[in-house]
Tab-separated table of C-alpha atoms in Angstrom:
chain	number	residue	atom	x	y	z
A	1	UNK	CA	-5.027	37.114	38.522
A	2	UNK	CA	-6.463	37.668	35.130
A	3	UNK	CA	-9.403	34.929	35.790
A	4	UNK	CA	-13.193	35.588	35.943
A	5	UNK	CA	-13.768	38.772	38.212
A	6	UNK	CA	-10.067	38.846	39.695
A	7	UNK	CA	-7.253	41.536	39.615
A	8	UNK	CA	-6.055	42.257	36.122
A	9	UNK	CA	-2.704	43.340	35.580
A	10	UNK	CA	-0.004	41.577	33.346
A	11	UNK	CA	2.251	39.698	32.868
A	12	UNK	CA	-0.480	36.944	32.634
A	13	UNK	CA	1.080	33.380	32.245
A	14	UNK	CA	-0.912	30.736	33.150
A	15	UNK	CA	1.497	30.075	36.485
A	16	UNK	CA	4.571	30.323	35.091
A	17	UNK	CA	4.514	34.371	36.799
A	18	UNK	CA	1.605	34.121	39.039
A	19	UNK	CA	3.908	31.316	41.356
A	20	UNK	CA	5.468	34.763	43.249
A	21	UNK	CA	1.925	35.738	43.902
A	22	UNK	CA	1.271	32.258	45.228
A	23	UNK	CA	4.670	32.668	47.219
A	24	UNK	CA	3.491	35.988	48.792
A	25	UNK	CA	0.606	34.083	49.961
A	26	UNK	CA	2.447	31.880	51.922
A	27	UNK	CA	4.689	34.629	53.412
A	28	UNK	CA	1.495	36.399	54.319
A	29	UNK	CA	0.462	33.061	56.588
A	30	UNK	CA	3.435	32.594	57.710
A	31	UNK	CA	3.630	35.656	59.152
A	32	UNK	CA	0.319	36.263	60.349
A	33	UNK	CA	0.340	36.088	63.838
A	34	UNK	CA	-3.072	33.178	64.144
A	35	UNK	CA	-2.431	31.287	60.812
A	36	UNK	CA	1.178	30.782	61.025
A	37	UNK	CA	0.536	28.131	63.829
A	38	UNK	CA	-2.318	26.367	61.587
A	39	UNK	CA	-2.057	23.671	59.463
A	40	UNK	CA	-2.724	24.390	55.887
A	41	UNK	CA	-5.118	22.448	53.020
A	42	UNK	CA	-4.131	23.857	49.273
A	43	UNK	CA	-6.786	23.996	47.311
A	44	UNK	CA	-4.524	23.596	43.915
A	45	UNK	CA	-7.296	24.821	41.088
A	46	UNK	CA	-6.360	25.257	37.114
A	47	UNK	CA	-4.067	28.081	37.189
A	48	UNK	CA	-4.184	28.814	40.411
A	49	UNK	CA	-2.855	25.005	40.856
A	50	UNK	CA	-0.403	25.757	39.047
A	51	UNK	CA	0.758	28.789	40.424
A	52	UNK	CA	0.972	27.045	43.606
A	53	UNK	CA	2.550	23.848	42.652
A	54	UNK	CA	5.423	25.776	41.142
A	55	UNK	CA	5.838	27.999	44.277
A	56	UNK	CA	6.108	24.918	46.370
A	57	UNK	CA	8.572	23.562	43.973
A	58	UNK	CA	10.685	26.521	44.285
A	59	UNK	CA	10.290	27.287	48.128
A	60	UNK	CA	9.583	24.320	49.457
A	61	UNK	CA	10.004	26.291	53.190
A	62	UNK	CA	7.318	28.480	52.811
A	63	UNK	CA	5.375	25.615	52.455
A	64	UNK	CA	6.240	23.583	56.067
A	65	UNK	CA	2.871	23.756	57.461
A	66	UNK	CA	1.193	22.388	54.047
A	67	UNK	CA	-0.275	18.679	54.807
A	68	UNK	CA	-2.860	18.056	52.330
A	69	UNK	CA	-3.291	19.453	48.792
A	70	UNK	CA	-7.001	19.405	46.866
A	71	UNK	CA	-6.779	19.977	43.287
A	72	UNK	CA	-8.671	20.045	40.153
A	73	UNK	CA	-8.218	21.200	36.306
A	74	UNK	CA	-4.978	20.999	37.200
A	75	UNK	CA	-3.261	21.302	32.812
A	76	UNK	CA	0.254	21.162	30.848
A	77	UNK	CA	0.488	22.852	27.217
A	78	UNK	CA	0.963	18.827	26.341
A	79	UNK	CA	-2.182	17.987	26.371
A	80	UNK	CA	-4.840	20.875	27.072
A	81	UNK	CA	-3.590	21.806	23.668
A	82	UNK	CA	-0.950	19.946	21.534
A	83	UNK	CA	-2.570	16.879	21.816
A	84	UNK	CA	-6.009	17.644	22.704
A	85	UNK	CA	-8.484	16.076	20.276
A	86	UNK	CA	-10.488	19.158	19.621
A	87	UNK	CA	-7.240	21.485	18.270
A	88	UNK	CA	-7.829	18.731	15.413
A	89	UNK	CA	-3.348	19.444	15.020
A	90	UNK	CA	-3.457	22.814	14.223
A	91	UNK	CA	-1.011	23.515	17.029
A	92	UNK	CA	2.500	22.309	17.601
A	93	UNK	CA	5.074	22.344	20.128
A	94	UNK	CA	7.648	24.375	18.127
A	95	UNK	CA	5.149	26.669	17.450
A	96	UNK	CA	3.448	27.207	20.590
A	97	UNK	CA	6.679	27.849	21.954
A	98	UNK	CA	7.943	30.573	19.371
A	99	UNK	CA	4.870	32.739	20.093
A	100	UNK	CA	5.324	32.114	23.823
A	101	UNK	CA	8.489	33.725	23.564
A	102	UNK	CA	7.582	36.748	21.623
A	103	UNK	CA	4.873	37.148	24.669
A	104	UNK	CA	7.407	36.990	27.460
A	105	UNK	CA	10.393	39.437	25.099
A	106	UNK	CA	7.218	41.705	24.757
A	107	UNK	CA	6.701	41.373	29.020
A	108	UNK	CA	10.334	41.654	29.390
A	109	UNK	CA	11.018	44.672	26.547
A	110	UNK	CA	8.095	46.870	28.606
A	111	UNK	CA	9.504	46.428	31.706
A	112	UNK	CA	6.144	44.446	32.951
A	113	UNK	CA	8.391	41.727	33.528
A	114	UNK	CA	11.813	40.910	34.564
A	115	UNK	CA	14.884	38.285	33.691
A	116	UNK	CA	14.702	35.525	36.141
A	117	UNK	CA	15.444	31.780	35.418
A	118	UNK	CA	12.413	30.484	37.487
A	119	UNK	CA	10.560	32.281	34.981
A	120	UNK	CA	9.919	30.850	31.033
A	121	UNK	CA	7.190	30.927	29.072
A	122	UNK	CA	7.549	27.427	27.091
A	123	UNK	CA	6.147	24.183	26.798
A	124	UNK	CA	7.602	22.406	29.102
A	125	UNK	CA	6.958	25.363	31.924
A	126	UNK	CA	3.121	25.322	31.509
A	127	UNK	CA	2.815	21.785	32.436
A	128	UNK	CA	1.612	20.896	35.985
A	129	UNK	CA	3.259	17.551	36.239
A	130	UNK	CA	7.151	19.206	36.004
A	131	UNK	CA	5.919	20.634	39.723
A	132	UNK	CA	3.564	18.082	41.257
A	133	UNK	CA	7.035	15.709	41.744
A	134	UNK	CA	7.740	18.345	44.463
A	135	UNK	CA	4.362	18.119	46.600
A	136	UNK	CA	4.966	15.710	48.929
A	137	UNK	CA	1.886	15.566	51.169
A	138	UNK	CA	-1.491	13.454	49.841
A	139	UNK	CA	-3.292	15.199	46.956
A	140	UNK	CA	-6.799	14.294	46.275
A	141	UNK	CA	-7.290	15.326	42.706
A	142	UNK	CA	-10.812	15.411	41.284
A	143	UNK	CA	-11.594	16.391	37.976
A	144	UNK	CA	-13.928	16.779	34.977
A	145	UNK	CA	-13.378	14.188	32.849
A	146	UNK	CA	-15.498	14.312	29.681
A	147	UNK	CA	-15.233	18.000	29.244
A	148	UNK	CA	-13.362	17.890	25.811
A	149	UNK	CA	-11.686	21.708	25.937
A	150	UNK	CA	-9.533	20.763	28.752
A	151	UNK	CA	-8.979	17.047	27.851
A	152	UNK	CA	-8.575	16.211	31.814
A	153	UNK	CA	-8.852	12.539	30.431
A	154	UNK	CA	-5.604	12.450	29.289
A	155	UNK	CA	-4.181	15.318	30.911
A	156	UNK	CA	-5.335	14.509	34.387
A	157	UNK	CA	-3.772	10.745	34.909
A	158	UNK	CA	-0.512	12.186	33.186
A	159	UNK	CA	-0.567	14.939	36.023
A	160	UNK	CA	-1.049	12.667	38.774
A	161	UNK	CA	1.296	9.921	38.285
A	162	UNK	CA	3.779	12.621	39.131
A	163	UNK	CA	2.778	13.496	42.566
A	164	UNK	CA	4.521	10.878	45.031
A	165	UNK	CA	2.578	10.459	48.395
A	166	UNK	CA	1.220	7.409	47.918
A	167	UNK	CA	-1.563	8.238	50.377
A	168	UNK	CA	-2.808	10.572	47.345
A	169	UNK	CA	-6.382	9.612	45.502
A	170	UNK	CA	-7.104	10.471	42.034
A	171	UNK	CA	-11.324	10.459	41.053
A	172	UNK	CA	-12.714	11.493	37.776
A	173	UNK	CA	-15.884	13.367	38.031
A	174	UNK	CA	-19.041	14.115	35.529
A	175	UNK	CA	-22.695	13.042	34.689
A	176	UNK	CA	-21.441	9.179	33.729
A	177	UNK	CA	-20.337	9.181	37.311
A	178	UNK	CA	-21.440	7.460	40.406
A	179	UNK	CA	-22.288	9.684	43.571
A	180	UNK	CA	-20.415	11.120	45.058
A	181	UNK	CA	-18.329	11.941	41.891
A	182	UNK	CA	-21.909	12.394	39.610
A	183	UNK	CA	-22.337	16.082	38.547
A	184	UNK	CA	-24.794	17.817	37.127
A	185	UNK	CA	-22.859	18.321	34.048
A	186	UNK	CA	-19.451	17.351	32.326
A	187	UNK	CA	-18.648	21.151	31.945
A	188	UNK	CA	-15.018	21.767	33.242
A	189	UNK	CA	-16.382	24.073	35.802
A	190	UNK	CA	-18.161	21.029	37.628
A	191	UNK	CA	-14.000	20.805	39.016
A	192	UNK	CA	-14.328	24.302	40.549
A	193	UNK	CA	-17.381	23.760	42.366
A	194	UNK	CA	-16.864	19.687	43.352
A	195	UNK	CA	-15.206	20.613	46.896
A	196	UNK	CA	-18.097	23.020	47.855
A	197	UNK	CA	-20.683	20.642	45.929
A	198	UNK	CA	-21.477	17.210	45.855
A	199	UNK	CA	-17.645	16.406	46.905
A	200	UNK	CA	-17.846	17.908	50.453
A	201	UNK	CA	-17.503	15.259	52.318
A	202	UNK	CA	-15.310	13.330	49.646
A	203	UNK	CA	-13.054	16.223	50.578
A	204	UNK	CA	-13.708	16.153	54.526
A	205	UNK	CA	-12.907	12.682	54.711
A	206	UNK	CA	-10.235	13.428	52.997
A	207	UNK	CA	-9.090	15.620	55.303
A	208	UNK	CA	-9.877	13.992	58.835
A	209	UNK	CA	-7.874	11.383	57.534
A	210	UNK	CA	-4.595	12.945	56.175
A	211	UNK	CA	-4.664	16.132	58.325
A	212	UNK	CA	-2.960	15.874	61.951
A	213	UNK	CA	-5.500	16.878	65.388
């Protein structure tokens, strides 16, 4: 919700809400009378990612029939904007937390949002890696990395030291590249379209080879 031509409706926050939405999802295949038999590739993007990876961190049953995971943009507060180059320290952690928690009172005092301890807008909440420990199947995790906005070259390799299949591969993609991880540009949106793109078959082989027949 609340990206490019999707549903708007708040509370917007960047995962740390959206996770139910990603747990409805789930409920929805699991229920379904053909999907709930099929096995299930994540396709973990930005957000969405992590909206997904906290889901699985919190229901972990919903997510049975999961066994691969694709991902890009995947982001933490950390270092998309504390510590990303570009914010030249105009940002802090103390700060960025203080107005974080006016924006979830102000959720919480018009009634768009409820209490719930799965739920804080902080820091250490927006941060991708405090979830990927809990998503156990192989990830492949391709993303932009000279795209300074998003600062996927130091937020990415942070990210994915967390997730623990060792079976999981990790590519950085962009111009510099070599095919099949060469894009047409660095832009952070390259990520987004890599899997339909130039990474198809970096993401069918992918896979064949983790996904059971």
């Amino acid at each position: 919700r609340n990206h490019g031509s999707s549903a708007r409706s708040k509370p917007s926050g960047w995962g740390v809400t959206e996770f139910q939405d990603a747990a409805g999802v789930m409920d929805y295949i699991n229920s379904h009378p053909t999907l709930q038999s099929c096995r299930v590739a994540l396709m973990t993007f930005c957000v969405s990612g992590m909206a997904m990876l906290k889901a699985n961190h919190y229901f972990p049953d919903k997510f049975k029939n999961v066994e691969v995971c694709c991902a890009t943009n995947l982001m933490s507060c950390t270092y998309q904007h504390i510590k990303n180059p570009v914010m030249c320290g105009i940002m802090t952690e103390e700060g960025l937390n203080a107005e974080l928690a006016k924006k979830q009172a102000k959720y919480i005092a018009n009634g768009s949002l409820k209490e719930d301890p799965k739920i804080q807008f902080s820091v250490n909440e927006i941060d991708a890696a405090v979830f990927a420990k809990s998503m156990q199947v192989p990830v492949l995790f391709c993303t932009p990395e000279k795209d300074p906005v998003g600062n996927q070259t130091a937020d990415a390799p942070y990210i994915f030291r967390e997730f623990p299949n060792e079976k999981s591969e990790f590519h950085f993609i962009g111009k510099h590249c070599e095919a099949p991880y060469k894009t047409e540009t660095n832009n952070r949106c390259e990520g987004y379209n890599f899997f339909q793109k130039e990474g198809v078959q970096v993401m069918y082989d992918f896979l064949h080879k983790h996904m059971s027949v």
